mmCIF file of C-alpha atoms in Angstrom:
data_model
loop_
_atom_site.group_PDB
_atom_site.id
_atom_site.type_symbol
_atom_site.label_atom_id
_atom_site.label_comp_id
_atom_site.label_asym_id
_atom_site.label_seq_id
_atom_site.Cartn_x
_atom_site.Cartn_y
_atom_site.Cartn_z
ATOM 1 C CA MET A 1 69.640 103.937 134.813
ATOM 2 C CA GLU A 2 70.927 107.408 135.674
ATOM 3 C CA HIS A 3 74.611 107.899 134.882
ATOM 4 C CA LYS A 4 76.836 109.155 137.705
ATOM 5 C CA HIS A 5 79.984 111.097 136.896
ATOM 6 C CA ILE A 6 83.323 109.835 138.205
ATOM 7 C CA TYR A 7 85.902 112.167 139.773
ATOM 8 C CA ASP A 8 89.472 111.652 140.951
ATOM 9 C CA ALA A 9 90.951 112.692 144.318
ATOM 10 C CA GLN A 10 91.517 116.254 143.053
ATOM 11 C CA GLY A 11 87.919 116.582 141.905
ATOM 12 C CA LYS A 12 88.727 116.261 138.196
ATOM 13 C CA GLN A 13 85.953 114.673 136.188
ATOM 14 C CA LEU A 14 87.080 111.414 134.602
ATOM 15 C CA CYS A 15 84.115 110.677 132.321
ATOM 16 C CA CYS A 16 81.799 112.558 129.957
ATOM 17 C CA THR A 17 84.282 115.442 129.718
ATOM 18 C CA GLN A 18 84.277 117.969 126.923
ATOM 19 C CA THR A 19 87.761 116.832 125.958
ATOM 20 C CA GLU A 20 86.375 113.324 125.469
ATOM 21 C CA LYS A 21 83.597 114.708 123.280
ATOM 22 C CA ILE A 22 86.098 116.608 121.144
ATOM 23 C CA TYR A 23 88.244 113.479 120.809
ATOM 24 C CA ASN A 24 85.171 111.527 119.693
ATOM 25 C CA GLN A 25 84.104 114.192 117.208
ATOM 26 C CA ALA A 26 87.639 114.231 115.823
ATOM 27 C CA GLY A 27 87.669 110.469 115.388
ATOM 28 C CA ALA A 28 90.351 110.035 118.058
ATOM 29 C CA GLN A 29 88.598 107.631 120.420
ATOM 30 C CA ARG A 30 91.681 105.400 120.505
ATOM 31 C CA LEU A 31 93.651 108.152 122.238
ATOM 32 C CA ILE A 32 91.107 108.088 125.062
ATOM 33 C CA GLN A 33 90.945 104.347 125.322
ATOM 34 C CA GLY A 34 94.702 103.856 125.176
ATOM 35 C CA ALA A 35 94.235 100.211 124.213
ATOM 36 C CA PRO A 36 97.466 98.359 123.440
ATOM 37 C CA ALA A 37 97.925 97.347 119.839
ATOM 38 C CA GLN A 38 98.583 93.697 120.348
ATOM 39 C CA ASP A 39 96.515 92.713 117.351
ATOM 40 C CA GLN A 40 98.728 93.230 114.342
ATOM 41 C CA GLY A 41 95.863 93.238 111.861
ATOM 42 C CA HIS A 42 96.446 95.734 109.131
ATOM 43 C CA SER A 43 94.408 97.060 106.251
ATOM 44 C CA HIS A 44 95.915 100.539 106.360
ATOM 45 C CA SER A 45 92.773 102.569 106.765
ATOM 46 C CA ASP A 46 91.263 104.502 109.616
ATOM 47 C CA ASP A 47 87.896 102.801 109.574
ATOM 48 C CA ASP A 48 88.911 99.156 109.645
ATOM 49 C CA GLY A 49 89.101 98.686 113.368
ATOM 50 C CA HIS A 50 92.843 98.191 113.368
ATOM 51 C CA ASP A 51 94.463 99.867 116.342
ATOM 52 C CA HIS A 52 97.964 101.255 116.044
ATOM 53 C CA SER A 53 98.059 102.727 119.552
ATOM 54 C CA VAL A 54 100.678 101.415 121.926
ATOM 55 C CA ALA A 55 100.196 101.429 125.677
ATOM 56 C CA GLU A 56 103.113 102.540 127.793
ATOM 57 C CA GLY A 57 105.518 99.659 128.437
ATOM 58 C CA SER A 58 103.975 97.433 125.749
ATOM 59 C CA THR A 59 106.776 97.772 123.186
ATOM 60 C CA LEU A 60 108.351 94.528 124.352
ATOM 61 C CA LYS A 61 104.966 92.802 124.054
ATOM 62 C CA LEU A 62 104.769 93.912 120.422
ATOM 63 C CA PHE A 63 108.167 92.407 119.660
ATOM 64 C CA LEU A 64 107.633 89.284 121.771
ATOM 65 C CA PRO A 65 106.005 87.139 119.015
ATOM 66 C CA ALA A 66 108.808 88.051 116.603
ATOM 67 C CA ILE A 67 111.448 87.314 119.236
ATOM 68 C CA ILE A 68 109.955 83.882 119.982
ATOM 69 C CA SER A 69 109.724 83.087 116.281
ATOM 70 C CA PHE A 70 113.284 84.275 115.643
ATOM 71 C CA VAL A 71 114.757 82.182 118.466
ATOM 72 C CA LEU A 72 112.932 79.032 117.326
ATOM 73 C CA LEU A 73 113.966 79.677 113.715
ATOM 74 C CA ILE A 74 117.650 80.163 114.583
ATOM 75 C CA VAL A 75 117.690 77.005 116.705
ATOM 76 C CA ALA A 76 116.046 75.037 113.893
ATOM 77 C CA ILE A 77 118.492 76.349 111.274
ATOM 78 C CA ALA A 78 121.372 75.485 113.603
ATOM 79 C CA MET A 79 120.128 71.914 114.001
ATOM 80 C CA ASP A 80 119.605 71.680 110.226
ATOM 81 C CA ASN A 81 123.003 72.985 109.164
ATOM 82 C CA TRP A 82 125.510 73.834 111.899
ATOM 83 C CA VAL A 83 125.043 71.180 114.587
ATOM 84 C CA PRO A 84 122.937 68.436 112.948
ATOM 85 C CA GLN A 85 120.836 66.356 115.304
ATOM 86 C CA GLU A 86 119.645 62.865 114.462
ATOM 87 C CA TRP A 87 116.313 63.341 116.218
ATOM 88 C CA PHE A 88 115.546 66.608 114.373
ATOM 89 C CA LYS A 89 113.871 64.961 111.393
ATOM 90 C CA GLY A 90 110.454 64.076 110.054
ATOM 91 C CA TRP A 91 107.429 65.244 112.012
ATOM 92 C CA ILE A 92 109.526 66.666 114.846
ATOM 93 C CA ARG A 93 111.237 69.037 112.402
ATOM 94 C CA ILE A 94 107.924 70.043 110.795
ATOM 95 C CA ILE A 95 106.258 70.696 114.159
ATOM 96 C CA TRP A 96 109.245 72.780 115.287
ATOM 97 C CA TYR A 97 108.999 75.052 112.232
ATOM 98 C CA VAL A 98 105.223 75.283 112.616
ATOM 99 C CA LEU A 99 105.717 76.441 116.216
ATOM 100 C CA ALA A 100 108.187 79.041 114.938
ATOM 101 C CA TYR A 101 105.667 80.166 112.311
ATOM 102 C CA ILE A 102 102.576 80.475 114.525
ATOM 103 C CA PRO A 103 103.572 83.585 116.606
ATOM 104 C CA VAL A 104 104.096 85.732 113.491
ATOM 105 C CA GLY A 105 101.950 83.904 110.962
ATOM 106 C CA PHE A 106 98.708 83.366 112.846
ATOM 107 C CA PRO A 107 97.824 87.115 113.171
ATOM 108 C CA VAL A 108 98.380 87.614 109.432
ATOM 109 C CA ILE A 109 96.283 84.582 108.483
ATOM 110 C CA LYS A 110 93.553 85.792 110.848
ATOM 111 C CA ASP A 111 93.595 89.225 109.201
ATOM 112 C CA ALA A 112 93.443 87.604 105.775
ATOM 113 C CA LEU A 113 90.286 85.763 106.833
ATOM 114 C CA LYS A 114 88.824 88.987 108.268
ATOM 115 C CA SER A 115 89.531 90.802 105.006
ATOM 116 C CA ILE A 116 87.845 88.027 103.051
ATOM 117 C CA GLY A 117 84.851 88.286 105.374
ATOM 118 C CA LYS A 118 84.633 92.019 104.565
ATOM 119 C CA GLY A 119 84.740 91.291 100.845
ATOM 120 C CA GLU A 120 88.400 92.301 100.413
ATOM 121 C CA ILE A 121 89.641 88.968 99.127
ATOM 122 C CA PHE A 122 92.901 90.074 97.566
ATOM 123 C CA SER A 123 94.851 91.777 100.337
ATOM 124 C CA GLU A 124 98.520 91.773 101.272
ATOM 125 C CA PHE A 125 97.604 89.407 104.112
ATOM 126 C CA LEU A 126 96.352 86.843 101.616
ATOM 127 C CA LEU A 127 99.514 87.163 99.530
ATOM 128 C CA MET A 128 101.760 86.663 102.548
ATOM 129 C CA SER A 129 99.644 83.760 103.780
ATOM 130 C CA ILE A 130 99.672 82.005 100.399
ATOM 131 C CA ALA A 131 103.407 82.546 99.952
ATOM 132 C CA THR A 132 104.420 81.256 103.375
ATOM 133 C CA ILE A 133 101.970 78.350 103.508
ATOM 134 C CA GLY A 134 103.105 77.452 100.002
ATOM 135 C CA ALA A 135 106.702 77.434 101.237
ATOM 136 C CA PHE A 136 105.681 74.881 103.855
ATOM 137 C CA ALA A 137 103.905 72.849 101.159
ATOM 138 C CA ILE A 138 107.150 72.480 99.191
ATOM 139 C CA LYS A 139 109.101 71.796 102.411
ATOM 140 C CA GLU A 140 110.933 75.149 102.443
ATOM 141 C CA TYR A 141 110.138 75.604 106.103
ATOM 142 C CA PRO A 142 112.925 78.059 107.052
ATOM 143 C CA GLU A 143 112.011 80.399 104.201
ATOM 144 C CA GLY A 144 108.320 80.324 105.084
ATOM 145 C CA VAL A 145 109.051 81.296 108.680
ATOM 146 C CA ALA A 146 111.671 83.890 107.730
ATOM 147 C CA VAL A 147 109.443 85.708 105.230
ATOM 148 C CA MET A 148 106.586 86.007 107.731
ATOM 149 C CA LEU A 149 109.020 87.013 110.484
ATOM 150 C CA PHE A 150 110.375 89.916 108.417
ATOM 151 C CA TYR A 151 106.844 90.999 107.572
ATOM 152 C CA ALA A 152 105.790 90.905 111.248
ATOM 153 C CA VAL A 153 108.813 92.958 112.337
ATOM 154 C CA GLY A 154 107.946 95.572 109.707
ATOM 155 C CA GLU A 155 104.403 95.699 111.050
ATOM 156 C CA VAL A 156 105.682 96.293 114.589
ATOM 157 C CA PHE A 157 107.903 99.165 113.482
ATOM 158 C CA GLN A 158 104.959 100.689 111.651
ATOM 159 C CA THR A 159 102.802 100.367 114.765
ATOM 160 C CA LEU A 160 105.467 102.131 116.826
ATOM 161 C CA ALA A 161 105.763 104.928 114.259
ATOM 162 C CA VAL A 162 101.998 105.517 114.214
ATOM 163 C CA SER A 163 101.851 105.393 118.015
ATOM 164 C CA ARG A 164 104.625 107.972 118.270
ATOM 165 C CA ALA A 165 102.746 110.257 115.888
ATOM 166 C CA LYS A 166 99.565 109.872 117.962
ATOM 167 C CA SER A 167 101.488 110.691 121.129
ATOM 168 C CA ASN A 168 102.793 113.894 119.547
ATOM 169 C CA ILE A 169 99.273 114.899 118.539
ATOM 170 C CA LYS A 170 97.928 114.009 121.976
ATOM 171 C CA ALA A 171 100.568 116.272 123.545
ATOM 172 C CA LEU A 172 99.097 119.163 121.560
ATOM 173 C CA LEU A 173 95.589 118.289 122.703
ATOM 174 C CA ASP A 174 96.779 118.554 126.301
ATOM 175 C CA GLN A 175 97.672 122.248 125.873
ATOM 176 C CA ARG A 176 94.232 123.449 126.912
ATOM 177 C CA PRO A 177 93.835 124.622 130.511
ATOM 178 C CA ASP A 178 91.775 122.263 132.662
ATOM 179 C CA GLU A 179 90.577 124.975 135.051
ATOM 180 C CA VAL A 180 89.575 128.625 134.998
ATOM 181 C CA THR A 181 88.945 131.186 137.742
ATOM 182 C CA ILE A 182 85.403 132.585 137.680
ATOM 183 C CA VAL A 183 84.536 135.907 139.356
ATOM 184 C CA GLU A 184 81.100 136.085 141.001
ATOM 185 C CA ALA A 185 79.878 138.819 143.372
ATOM 186 C CA ASN A 186 83.390 140.122 144.106
ATOM 187 C CA SER A 187 84.619 136.606 144.930
ATOM 188 C CA SER A 188 86.423 134.089 142.794
ATOM 189 C CA ARG A 189 86.303 130.327 142.507
ATOM 190 C CA VAL A 190 88.096 127.764 140.379
ATOM 191 C CA ILE A 191 85.993 125.496 138.169
ATOM 192 C CA LYS A 192 86.578 123.104 135.310
ATOM 193 C CA ALA A 193 87.059 124.926 132.012
ATOM 194 C CA GLU A 194 84.350 122.891 130.307
ATOM 195 C CA ALA A 195 81.922 123.876 133.095
ATOM 196 C CA ALA A 196 82.205 127.594 132.366
ATOM 197 C CA ALA A 197 79.067 129.082 130.807
ATOM 198 C CA ILE A 198 78.660 131.853 128.263
ATOM 199 C CA GLY A 199 78.530 135.166 130.136
ATOM 200 C CA ASP A 200 80.817 134.094 133.011
ATOM 201 C CA LEU A 201 83.685 136.394 133.954
ATOM 202 C CA ILE A 202 87.120 134.774 133.931
ATOM 203 C CA GLN A 203 89.909 136.228 136.026
ATOM 204 C CA LEU A 204 93.196 135.770 134.194
ATOM 205 C CA LYS A 205 96.388 136.247 136.188
ATOM 206 C CA PRO A 206 99.766 137.059 134.609
ATOM 207 C CA GLY A 207 101.256 133.962 133.013
ATOM 208 C CA GLU A 208 97.934 132.098 132.839
ATOM 209 C CA LYS A 209 96.542 130.684 129.609
ATOM 210 C CA LEU A 210 93.001 131.559 128.606
ATOM 211 C CA GLY A 211 90.777 128.481 128.476
ATOM 212 C CA LEU A 212 87.826 129.850 126.461
ATOM 213 C CA ASP A 213 87.136 132.475 123.829
ATOM 214 C CA GLY A 214 85.750 135.718 125.159
ATOM 215 C CA GLU A 215 85.618 139.507 125.224
ATOM 216 C CA LEU A 216 88.133 141.571 127.203
ATOM 217 C CA ILE A 217 86.443 143.474 130.044
ATOM 218 C CA SER A 218 89.587 145.121 131.427
ATOM 219 C CA ASP A 219 90.819 148.349 129.821
ATOM 220 C CA THR A 220 93.948 146.823 128.283
ATOM 221 C CA ALA A 221 95.894 143.589 128.430
ATOM 222 C CA SER A 222 98.889 142.123 126.635
ATOM 223 C CA PHE A 223 98.737 138.539 125.378
ATOM 224 C CA ASN A 224 101.183 136.032 123.975
ATOM 225 C CA THR A 225 99.355 134.617 120.925
ATOM 226 C CA ALA A 226 102.109 132.261 119.724
ATOM 227 C CA ALA A 227 99.984 129.134 120.261
ATOM 228 C CA LEU A 228 97.483 130.399 117.683
ATOM 229 C CA THR A 229 99.386 132.618 115.272
ATOM 230 C CA GLY A 230 103.069 131.783 115.721
ATOM 231 C CA GLU A 231 103.728 135.458 116.443
ATOM 232 C CA SER A 232 106.177 135.812 119.320
ATOM 233 C CA LYS A 233 105.566 139.540 119.814
ATOM 234 C CA PRO A 234 102.910 140.243 122.496
ATOM 235 C CA ASP A 235 99.550 141.476 121.205
ATOM 236 C CA THR A 236 97.935 144.294 123.204
ATOM 237 C CA LYS A 237 94.144 144.132 123.406
ATOM 238 C CA THR A 238 91.768 146.856 124.552
ATOM 239 C CA LYS A 239 88.381 146.685 126.226
ATOM 240 C CA GLY A 240 85.737 145.047 124.030
ATOM 241 C CA GLU A 241 88.186 143.205 121.767
ATOM 242 C CA VAL A 242 87.985 139.461 121.201
ATOM 243 C CA VAL A 243 90.500 137.223 122.977
ATOM 244 C CA LEU A 244 90.887 133.545 122.145
ATOM 245 C CA ALA A 245 91.551 130.349 124.057
ATOM 246 C CA GLY A 246 95.253 129.559 124.106
ATOM 247 C CA MET A 247 96.394 133.154 124.552
ATOM 248 C CA ILE A 248 98.637 133.766 127.573
ATOM 249 C CA ASN A 249 98.181 136.865 129.734
ATOM 250 C CA MET A 250 101.477 138.739 129.931
ATOM 251 C CA ASN A 251 101.219 141.472 132.553
ATOM 252 C CA THR A 252 98.284 142.555 134.746
ATOM 253 C CA VAL A 253 95.294 140.667 136.098
ATOM 254 C CA SER A 254 92.568 140.800 133.449
ATOM 255 C CA LEU A 255 88.866 140.023 133.223
ATOM 256 C CA VAL A 256 87.415 138.194 130.231
ATOM 257 C CA LYS A 257 83.728 137.608 129.533
ATOM 258 C CA VAL A 258 83.085 134.163 128.056
ATOM 259 C CA THR A 259 81.376 134.394 124.657
ATOM 260 C CA THR A 260 81.893 130.856 123.319
ATOM 261 C CA ALA A 261 81.385 127.416 124.821
ATOM 262 C CA TYR A 262 84.484 125.380 125.632
ATOM 263 C CA GLN A 263 83.962 122.895 122.797
ATOM 264 C CA ASP A 264 83.463 125.733 120.293
ATOM 265 C CA SER A 265 86.600 127.705 121.172
ATOM 266 C CA LYS A 266 89.093 128.392 118.414
ATOM 267 C CA LEU A 267 91.778 126.294 120.103
ATOM 268 C CA SER A 268 89.419 123.334 120.441
ATOM 269 C CA LYS A 269 88.486 123.629 116.773
ATOM 270 C CA ILE A 270 92.134 123.836 115.736
ATOM 271 C CA LEU A 271 93.065 120.767 117.753
ATOM 272 C CA GLU A 272 90.017 118.935 116.395
ATOM 273 C CA LEU A 273 91.187 119.748 112.891
ATOM 274 C CA VAL A 274 94.579 118.214 113.682
ATOM 275 C CA GLN A 275 92.829 114.935 114.389
ATOM 276 C CA ASN A 276 90.711 115.257 111.261
ATOM 277 C CA ALA A 277 93.874 115.817 109.236
ATOM 278 C CA THR A 278 95.089 112.345 110.251
ATOM 279 C CA SER A 279 91.862 110.695 109.092
ATOM 280 C CA GLN A 280 91.476 112.540 105.794
ATOM 281 C CA LYS A 281 92.751 110.617 102.798
ATOM 282 C CA ALA A 282 95.024 112.509 100.417
ATOM 283 C CA PRO A 283 94.417 111.969 96.681
ATOM 284 C CA THR A 284 97.702 110.069 96.369
ATOM 285 C CA GLU A 285 96.692 107.662 99.140
ATOM 286 C CA LEU A 286 93.239 107.145 97.624
ATOM 287 C CA PHE A 287 94.841 106.403 94.269
ATOM 288 C CA ILE A 288 97.232 103.863 95.796
ATOM 289 C CA ARG A 289 94.378 102.091 97.583
ATOM 290 C CA LYS A 290 92.396 101.834 94.328
ATOM 291 C CA PHE A 291 95.531 100.749 92.482
ATOM 292 C CA ALA A 292 96.235 98.003 95.042
ATOM 293 C CA LYS A 293 92.719 96.578 94.615
ATOM 294 C CA ILE A 294 93.431 96.081 90.906
ATOM 295 C CA TYR A 295 97.124 95.255 91.228
ATOM 296 C CA THR A 296 96.805 92.498 93.854
ATOM 297 C CA PRO A 297 94.406 90.219 91.874
ATOM 298 C CA ILE A 298 96.624 90.605 88.821
ATOM 299 C CA VAL A 299 99.642 89.534 90.874
ATOM 300 C CA VAL A 300 97.791 86.447 92.136
ATOM 301 C CA LEU A 301 96.750 85.482 88.595
ATOM 302 C CA LEU A 302 100.300 85.979 87.292
ATOM 303 C CA ALA A 303 101.657 83.804 90.112
ATOM 304 C CA ILE A 304 99.198 81.048 89.159
ATOM 305 C CA ALA A 305 100.292 81.415 85.542
ATOM 306 C CA ILE A 306 103.981 81.174 86.520
ATOM 307 C CA CYS A 307 103.233 77.957 88.369
ATOM 308 C CA LEU A 308 100.990 76.212 85.810
ATOM 309 C CA LEU A 309 101.651 77.534 82.293
ATOM 310 C CA PRO A 310 105.233 76.171 82.009
ATOM 311 C CA TYR A 311 103.680 72.672 82.091
ATOM 312 C CA PHE A 312 102.654 73.220 78.464
ATOM 313 C CA PHE A 313 105.989 74.665 77.292
ATOM 314 C CA VAL A 314 108.769 73.089 79.378
ATOM 315 C CA GLY A 315 109.991 69.615 78.603
ATOM 316 C CA GLN A 316 111.025 68.640 82.149
ATOM 317 C CA TYR A 317 108.369 70.394 84.193
ATOM 318 C CA VAL A 318 108.769 70.040 87.965
ATOM 319 C CA PHE A 319 105.750 71.364 89.819
ATOM 320 C CA SER A 320 107.595 72.146 93.083
ATOM 321 C CA ASP A 321 110.233 74.229 91.258
ATOM 322 C CA TRP A 322 107.681 76.369 89.469
ATOM 323 C CA LEU A 323 105.524 76.680 92.577
ATOM 324 C CA TYR A 324 108.609 77.959 94.391
ATOM 325 C CA ARG A 325 109.162 80.572 91.668
ATOM 326 C CA ALA A 326 105.501 81.597 91.825
ATOM 327 C CA LEU A 327 105.728 82.040 95.606
ATOM 328 C CA VAL A 328 108.862 84.171 95.250
ATOM 329 C CA PHE A 329 106.989 86.291 92.738
ATOM 330 C CA LEU A 330 104.097 86.714 95.213
ATOM 331 C CA VAL A 331 106.395 87.902 97.984
ATOM 332 C CA ILE A 332 108.350 90.409 95.914
ATOM 333 C CA SER A 333 105.134 91.691 94.283
ATOM 334 C CA CYS A 334 103.243 92.229 97.551
ATOM 335 C CA PRO A 335 101.925 95.837 97.515
ATOM 336 C CA CYS A 336 102.800 96.446 101.181
ATOM 337 C CA ALA A 337 105.505 98.943 100.209
ATOM 338 C CA LEU A 338 102.824 101.103 98.589
ATOM 339 C CA VAL A 339 99.831 100.667 100.858
ATOM 340 C CA ILE A 340 101.942 101.007 104.018
ATOM 341 C CA SER A 341 104.473 103.709 103.137
ATOM 342 C CA ILE A 342 102.151 106.374 101.727
ATOM 343 C CA PRO A 343 99.525 106.593 104.509
ATOM 344 C CA LEU A 344 102.241 106.052 107.121
ATOM 345 C CA GLY A 345 104.246 108.859 105.533
ATOM 346 C CA TYR A 346 101.310 111.270 105.807
ATOM 347 C CA PHE A 347 100.473 110.213 109.355
ATOM 348 C CA GLY A 348 104.104 110.384 110.446
ATOM 349 C CA GLY A 349 104.438 113.819 108.858
ATOM 350 C CA ILE A 350 101.441 115.167 110.744
ATOM 351 C CA GLY A 351 102.790 113.666 113.973
ATOM 352 C CA ALA A 352 106.272 115.095 113.437
ATOM 353 C CA ALA A 353 104.782 118.490 112.663
ATOM 354 C CA SER A 354 102.719 118.291 115.851
ATOM 355 C CA ARG A 355 105.855 117.567 117.856
ATOM 356 C CA ASN A 356 107.346 120.789 116.503
ATOM 357 C CA GLY A 357 104.179 122.802 117.086
ATOM 358 C CA ILE A 358 102.775 122.865 113.535
ATOM 359 C CA LEU A 359 99.062 122.179 113.297
ATOM 360 C CA PHE A 360 97.657 121.135 109.925
ATOM 361 C CA LYS A 361 94.053 122.219 109.445
ATOM 362 C CA GLU A 362 93.632 120.799 105.972
ATOM 363 C CA VAL A 363 96.156 119.270 103.626
ATOM 364 C CA THR A 364 95.393 118.458 100.020
ATOM 365 C CA PHE A 365 98.371 117.145 98.082
ATOM 366 C CA TRP A 366 98.453 117.561 94.308
ATOM 367 C CA MET A 367 101.431 116.358 92.278
ATOM 368 C CA ARG A 368 102.531 117.627 88.814
ATOM 369 C CA TRP A 369 99.146 118.229 87.194
ATOM 370 C CA GLN A 370 97.607 119.254 90.535
ATOM 371 C CA ARG A 371 98.357 121.971 93.068
ATOM 372 C CA TYR A 372 99.143 122.260 96.755
ATOM 373 C CA ARG A 373 96.705 123.769 99.237
ATOM 374 C CA MET A 374 97.685 123.974 102.859
ATOM 375 C CA LEU A 375 96.466 125.972 105.861
ATOM 376 C CA LEU A 376 98.692 126.008 108.946
ATOM 377 C CA TRP A 377 98.626 127.279 112.478
ATOM 378 C CA ILE A 378 102.151 127.534 113.855
ATOM 379 C CA LYS A 379 103.545 128.067 117.343
ATOM 380 C CA PRO A 380 107.245 128.537 118.168
ATOM 381 C CA VAL A 381 109.298 125.353 118.176
ATOM 382 C CA ARG A 382 110.519 124.406 121.633
#
């Protein structure tokens, strides 16, 4: 079936655009889709299908499960301790705490099962699931709900931080002009920038931003190149010199001959590299991920040892007491602080830099025995 393009009321193409292609090539399809991140699954990598994007107005939806769980937990604690109720006992009490646990616990358990299905048995999801379900097994219902509630709230804040970073990067991607003025047979017409062909003549009025790379046809022209070089002083070009997408014409009407396709312009490549910078794994992050794969099984085995080994050495061994201690050990040993903070720190740094106009082409972090290597394009901070 032949595909038909879709246009809005202003004639702007809504599908199959060059911008969409660049987003796809840069691994930024989620920015196009704009799907809300209601699924709190989390394995802290860019190829696991976990979406950290947040649709506009969906922040409350992200916090809603935690809010429901918190309200049910507070009411249950109140009926347990502050205003005891005769009916709040037995199965009614258990069901109440289970209902408080489900909004925040079910997504984590589901992600634990998904990780197991992918062969990643020992993940932070499994640790949290074991710890909280174990708390229910020894009748420490409030603690089981509270631990998972705190974890879920942390996940929401992380999602918001990643979404904010993506929004900052997306704002940079929107710098490119959507339209250009083409001169043909002494007449001009406005077309989509991605529709311009190599060899077309672009008419650039004062104050307009160049949408494609090209060669200056006019005798002279002055350009603001801050978006590409960070240099605030205007750069005067003469006939035959190369001018790049993102430059702003400063004075007279100029003619530019297109020499590079829209998707191959320097600005498009720079913005594509920004997206690639968010998906590249720094050596520190790769090390932490490898470390967590070894660390997590060891933690699980140590927790089992804490629970079972005292049976052979303690005179009055109480299984529930030692299981409780093992579960506490699991929670405090969960590697979330490592596997969340490091990639989130890199991603947040790239997003914050984007908000201030700094574009990272490639960042390789080396600590102590390694070296730094960084290539930046900078534009003036607003």
